[in-house]
Amino acid sequence: MSKEARPSWDSPMQFVLACVSYAVGLGNVWRFPYLCQMHGGGGFLIPYLLMLVLEGIPLFCMELAIGQKMRLGSIGAWTAISPYLGGLGIASVVTSMYLCLYYNVINAWSFWYLFHSFQSVLPWAECPVNSNRTGYLEECEVASPTQYFFYRETLNISSSIDENGGIHMGQALCLLLAWIIVYLFIVRGVKSTGMVVYFTATFPYVVLIIYLIRGVTLHGAWNGVKYLFTPKLEQLANPQTWINAATQIFFSLGLGFGSLIAFASYNHHNNNFERQAVVVSLINSGTSVFASIVTFAIYGFKATFNYESCLERMRLLLLNTFDLSEETISVENVSSWISHLNYTHPERFAAIASKIEECSLEAELDTAVEGTGLAFIVYSEAIKNMPLSQLWSVLYFIMLLLLGMGSMLGNVTAIITPLGDLEFLSRRLSNETINGLVCLLCLLLGFGFTSRSGNYYFTIFNEYAATFSLLFIVLIEVISVCYIYGLRRFEKDIEDMLGHRPNWYWKLMWAVVSPVLLISLFIFYIINYIQGGTPTYQAWDKHLGKSVVKEYPVYGQVFIVLLLMSSVSCVPLSALYAFCRRKQRGAPVPQQTLGTLSSDM
Amino acid sequence: MRTAVLLLILLPPMVAQDLCKESKDGFKVRLSIKTALGDKAYEWNKSEMFLFQSTLAFAMRIHANRSNQETNYNIANILVCNDTQRVSFVFVVTSPDDPTQPIPKEQVERAVRLSKHRINNAFLLSDMTLEFVGIPPTLAAPIKYDTPPWLIVFGVVMGAVAVGIMALLMSTVSKRRRAKDKAAGFAEEDGGIVKENGTSLSSLKGKDGVYNQAFSSDERFTQL
């Protein structure tokens, strides 16, 4: 047989950079700062770092060990561990597939914004004028220009998940571009991926440093950074803080998708993955903290800008109503003038009382946003007010793209590695063809997210496709490695690869602490889902200019359940299938020797 | 006699003031000079008011010219009152033929909208800082592109990526062809050459000899 040797990374550095590029993704930029803000600023670091040590690093190391030992993608690796566990790998592949489908849509949006930054006036800086040029479009007036650009011109969103519409051509083109670039990166497997990660892993840091310098020199940035670092330690008593810290560590490291197993399967047998696991996890967490400093500097700038605009509006209102000279009221003494005029001219003041706003810097800083809203609305609003906004916009969206593309590399590798290991596929089709077909399939299905109600389906995928199933997958992973495969055998494998046995920290975490943490997270999720009642979503109302809460229709809820069940059910179904085939064959097959593939595949 | 002369002199301005204060055809104007110009702000005084009246008369003349009407507007036709510290006041435009007859609101509005840019520039102000209460500013028309710029950038990036993919596929195809040729080359070496004793001198490629796979330790072909 003339099978080629398994390709491998050109150097351990490529592997580390690939893991960093995969783990450091959009969540570090748009989820961690939000959690920090919600759970007491600097104080959130305590549960976060604790969870990193208890759950993040051990599970990360475990996945790398499995991949490096078995030298196969997730399906093959888990089948090798136990013939009944092949479904675990299939569940990982299915979850990765869902993730790939919707994650690249974010990259498409980043491309859209990036291409629109090459204009003299950023399109989200001003509202478009209406037909007779007397004012701005109504939807843009009630909302803000950045929100209008995102919801109307980028998404052309409908007002509920029921209303469908055509596909947004611009979005479809950007999605096509995103998938072609992904294909270009992974077409040769690790050979091409290894070249690309040098760039995708390091350039975001360059942009982050540039943004840090720009951010802290902005007017009012210090307000935001101070807000971030004043710890509100009473939040530590809130159990939600600890739960959010645990889930954030878990999802941020990208455990359970099979990407880490896939990456590690291309390593040399004696690669020191233990040290690399610690390094990559620490880099990931460090990047989260670093990115939140940058985010809060920008928040501070935006909040101060809005606060000062509010004061200016109030000043003008008072000047115009009472016909006072411009020098009498300045921005600083607006509030004292308000109380003074209320006292001296109550009737005239009462006429404008409805227009008086409470300008508060605290309130501006308190508006916490996460997810796509933060990345595409809040950040663009801050950028449009910076001098040289086109440059900052281009830099920012290039950074988002690199972060997103880097994570996509891992996501797609998690699918193509196990598929490439399957005998019946690799015999008939070349690797490039398999990779191309996967990308094509994801592209065609992804066009659904570019329709008018596509963003609502995106939200469903974002919230449900990968959260619950991952907890389940990793829980089964850690239990099967420790108890089904056996911790002693696992120790011996590691000794075989590294030359020394894992010390007590690793064993304690794998066998006891992580499973307990995962089970409690798992139970919490189920309780939360049941207690939450009918799942709801945020729908954009174009007349009010803001999002309103709506309940999912019946078919939406069925879809959610299908999403959850389709990946989770792979595990028991596959175990059942393996059991039935074994019974069919008659004699039970002896325990797997290490490194050989089960003949059932 | 003297009272009659006094009345004659004082009547027009009094009438004018009444016309300005009570007319429904008047517009309130608001200037925010300090906000617009900061340190370079000028003082609002009678001369500036004179400039305003003349600019507005100019605007009325331009508008009247357009519709081929009477164009004898003068400063005396622009009546100003209710001057405040804010720098805001009310003005009324009267017809040049009959100073007691104010020009209807819609006409004044159209005239102002037509020449708003000129009026703004006369005072170094903008639409935001020189407000005519009740006359919405004519916003700048959106720039129309033949090809939206984003499409151009998209085209450039897409082209580069397409070239990249072509290059990759070409190199894959040529690599495969080279591998196939190498494998086929060993099989066809003896065909078409005169043989002597089963070998032919010309088949020996120089003094290096022929690569015999059976004795190679190339990992590609021997794998456990």
Tab-separated table of C-alpha atoms in Angstrom, chain B residues 50-189:
chain	number	residue	atom	x	y	z
B	50	PHE	CA	-27.649	95.611	8.362
B	51	LEU	CA	-25.743	92.816	6.631
B	52	PHE	CA	-28.522	90.408	7.461
B	53	GLN	CA	-31.183	92.687	6.067
B	54	SER	CA	-29.215	93.205	2.879
B	55	THR	CA	-28.520	89.489	2.474
B	56	LEU	CA	-32.172	88.717	2.854
B	57	ALA	CA	-33.122	91.422	0.368
B	58	PHE	CA	-30.601	89.833	-1.985
B	59	ALA	CA	-32.231	86.429	-1.441
B	60	MET	CA	-35.675	87.861	-2.221
B	61	ARG	CA	-34.344	89.484	-5.392
B	62	ILE	CA	-32.795	86.228	-6.608
B	63	HIS	CA	-36.009	84.357	-5.973
B	64	ALA	CA	-38.121	87.026	-7.660
B	65	ASN	CA	-35.767	86.981	-10.639
B	66	ARG	CA	-36.389	83.276	-11.031
B	67	SER	CA	-40.127	83.715	-11.255
B	68	ASN	CA	-39.914	86.944	-13.270
B	69	GLN	CA	-41.528	89.114	-10.681
B	70	GLU	CA	-40.812	92.551	-9.284
B	71	THR	CA	-37.259	92.647	-7.983
B	72	ASN	CA	-36.977	95.969	-6.248
B	73	TYR	CA	-36.441	94.599	-2.769
B	74	ASN	CA	-34.538	96.912	-0.530
B	75	ILE	CA	-33.242	96.988	3.026
B	76	ALA	CA	-36.295	98.933	4.088
B	77	ASN	CA	-38.435	95.961	3.022
B	78	ILE	CA	-36.846	93.675	5.639
B	79	LEU	CA	-38.364	94.476	9.033
B	80	VAL	CA	-36.627	93.154	12.123
B	81	CYS	CA	-37.850	93.009	15.705
B	82	ASN	CA	-37.657	91.088	18.988
B	83	ASP	CA	-33.915	91.279	19.117
B	84	THR	CA	-32.577	89.212	22.050
B	85	GLN	CA	-29.261	88.487	23.736
B	86	ARG	CA	-29.312	84.996	22.304
B	87	VAL	CA	-28.871	86.653	19.024
B	88	SER	CA	-32.305	85.742	17.801
B	89	PHE	CA	-34.902	87.966	16.184
B	90	VAL	CA	-38.002	87.933	14.025
B	91	PHE	CA	-38.096	89.355	10.527
B	92	VAL	CA	-40.850	90.084	8.059
B	93	VAL	CA	-40.449	90.878	4.375
B	94	THR	CA	-42.695	93.524	2.900
B	95	SER	CA	-43.503	94.026	-0.726
B	96	PRO	CA	-41.496	96.749	-2.482
B	97	ASP	CA	-44.636	98.196	-4.028
B	98	ASP	CA	-46.631	98.413	-0.828
B	99	PRO	CA	-44.670	98.587	2.439
B	100	THR	CA	-47.664	97.647	4.519
B	101	GLN	CA	-48.189	94.386	2.701
B	102	PRO	CA	-46.066	91.466	3.963
B	103	ILE	CA	-44.890	88.773	1.549
B	104	PRO	CA	-46.532	85.378	2.248
B	105	LYS	CA	-44.617	82.897	4.348
B	106	GLU	CA	-44.217	80.241	1.636
B	107	GLN	CA	-42.561	82.657	-0.764
B	108	VAL	CA	-40.094	83.833	1.849
B	109	GLU	CA	-39.379	80.194	2.721
B	110	ARG	CA	-38.636	79.312	-0.863
B	111	ALA	CA	-36.409	82.337	-1.279
B	112	VAL	CA	-34.436	81.503	1.842
B	113	ARG	CA	-34.023	77.827	0.876
B	114	LEU	CA	-32.765	78.844	-2.534
B	115	SER	CA	-30.019	81.106	-1.229
B	116	LYS	CA	-29.364	79.537	2.159
B	117	HIS	CA	-25.816	78.656	1.206
B	118	ARG	CA	-25.016	82.289	0.317
B	119	ILE	CA	-26.642	83.563	3.501
B	120	ASN	CA	-24.650	81.059	5.579
B	121	ASN	CA	-21.403	82.067	3.966
B	122	ALA	CA	-22.051	85.768	4.482
B	123	PHE	CA	-22.009	85.139	8.202
B	124	LEU	CA	-19.368	82.352	8.217
B	125	LEU	CA	-21.986	80.059	9.711
B	126	SER	CA	-23.590	76.766	8.764
B	127	ASP	CA	-27.060	75.287	8.608
B	128	MET	CA	-26.717	74.193	12.228
B	129	THR	CA	-25.642	77.575	13.579
B	130	LEU	CA	-27.836	79.870	11.482
B	131	GLU	CA	-31.339	78.598	12.004
B	132	PHE	CA	-34.514	79.842	10.435
B	133	VAL	CA	-37.122	78.377	12.728
B	134	GLY	CA	-39.633	76.590	10.538
B	135	ILE	CA	-37.475	76.352	7.405
B	136	PRO	CA	-35.774	72.955	7.220
B	137	PRO	CA	-32.291	73.084	5.733
B	138	THR	CA	-31.709	71.595	2.310
B	139	LEU	CA	-29.312	68.786	3.032
B	140	ALA	CA	-26.457	68.034	0.709
B	141	ALA	CA	-27.367	65.551	-1.941
B	142	PRO	CA	-25.827	62.133	-1.406
B	143	ILE	CA	-22.853	61.456	-3.668
B	144	LYS	CA	-23.828	59.147	-6.488
B	145	TYR	CA	-21.204	56.715	-7.637
B	146	ASP	CA	-21.282	54.814	-10.907
B	147	THR	CA	-19.822	51.767	-9.207
B	148	PRO	CA	-20.120	51.693	-5.435
B	149	PRO	CA	-16.578	51.849	-4.056
B	150	TRP	CA	-17.060	48.732	-1.966
B	151	LEU	CA	-17.627	46.689	-5.053
B	152	ILE	CA	-14.326	47.871	-6.457
B	153	VAL	CA	-12.406	46.801	-3.356
B	154	PHE	CA	-14.311	43.534	-3.346
B	155	GLY	CA	-13.353	42.951	-6.959
B	156	VAL	CA	-9.696	43.558	-6.220
B	157	VAL	CA	-9.638	41.171	-3.272
B	158	MET	CA	-11.652	38.529	-5.114
B	159	GLY	CA	-9.283	38.763	-8.064
B	160	ALA	CA	-6.253	38.292	-5.855
B	161	VAL	CA	-7.826	35.297	-4.147
B	162	ALA	CA	-8.834	33.758	-7.473
B	163	VAL	CA	-5.259	34.108	-8.728
B	164	GLY	CA	-4.082	32.422	-5.522
B	165	ILE	CA	-6.425	29.479	-6.019
B	166	MET	CA	-5.447	29.088	-9.666
B	167	ALA	CA	-1.769	29.057	-8.717
B	168	LEU	CA	-2.401	26.467	-6.042
B	169	LEU	CA	-4.410	24.196	-8.315
B	170	MET	CA	-1.827	24.532	-11.095
B	171	SER	CA	0.961	23.529	-8.748
B	172	THR	CA	-1.068	20.568	-7.485
B	173	VAL	CA	-1.787	19.398	-11.018
B	174	SER	CA	1.827	19.796	-12.146
B	175	LYS	CA	3.067	18.002	-9.040
B	176	ARG	CA	0.742	15.104	-9.772
B	177	ARG	CA	1.834	15.005	-13.391
B	178	ARG	CA	5.488	14.971	-12.370
B	179	ALA	CA	4.855	12.113	-9.912
B	180	LYS	CA	2.941	10.201	-12.575
B	181	ASP	CA	5.713	10.739	-15.118
B	182	LYS	CA	8.343	9.558	-12.670
B	183	ALA	CA	6.406	6.386	-11.960
B	184	ALA	CA	5.666	5.801	-15.661
B	185	GLY	CA	9.259	6.599	-16.685
B	186	PHE	CA	10.696	3.524	-14.964
B	187	ALA	CA	8.259	1.206	-16.698
B	188	GLU	CA	8.912	2.453	-20.233
B	189	GLU	CA	12.659	2.718	-20.186
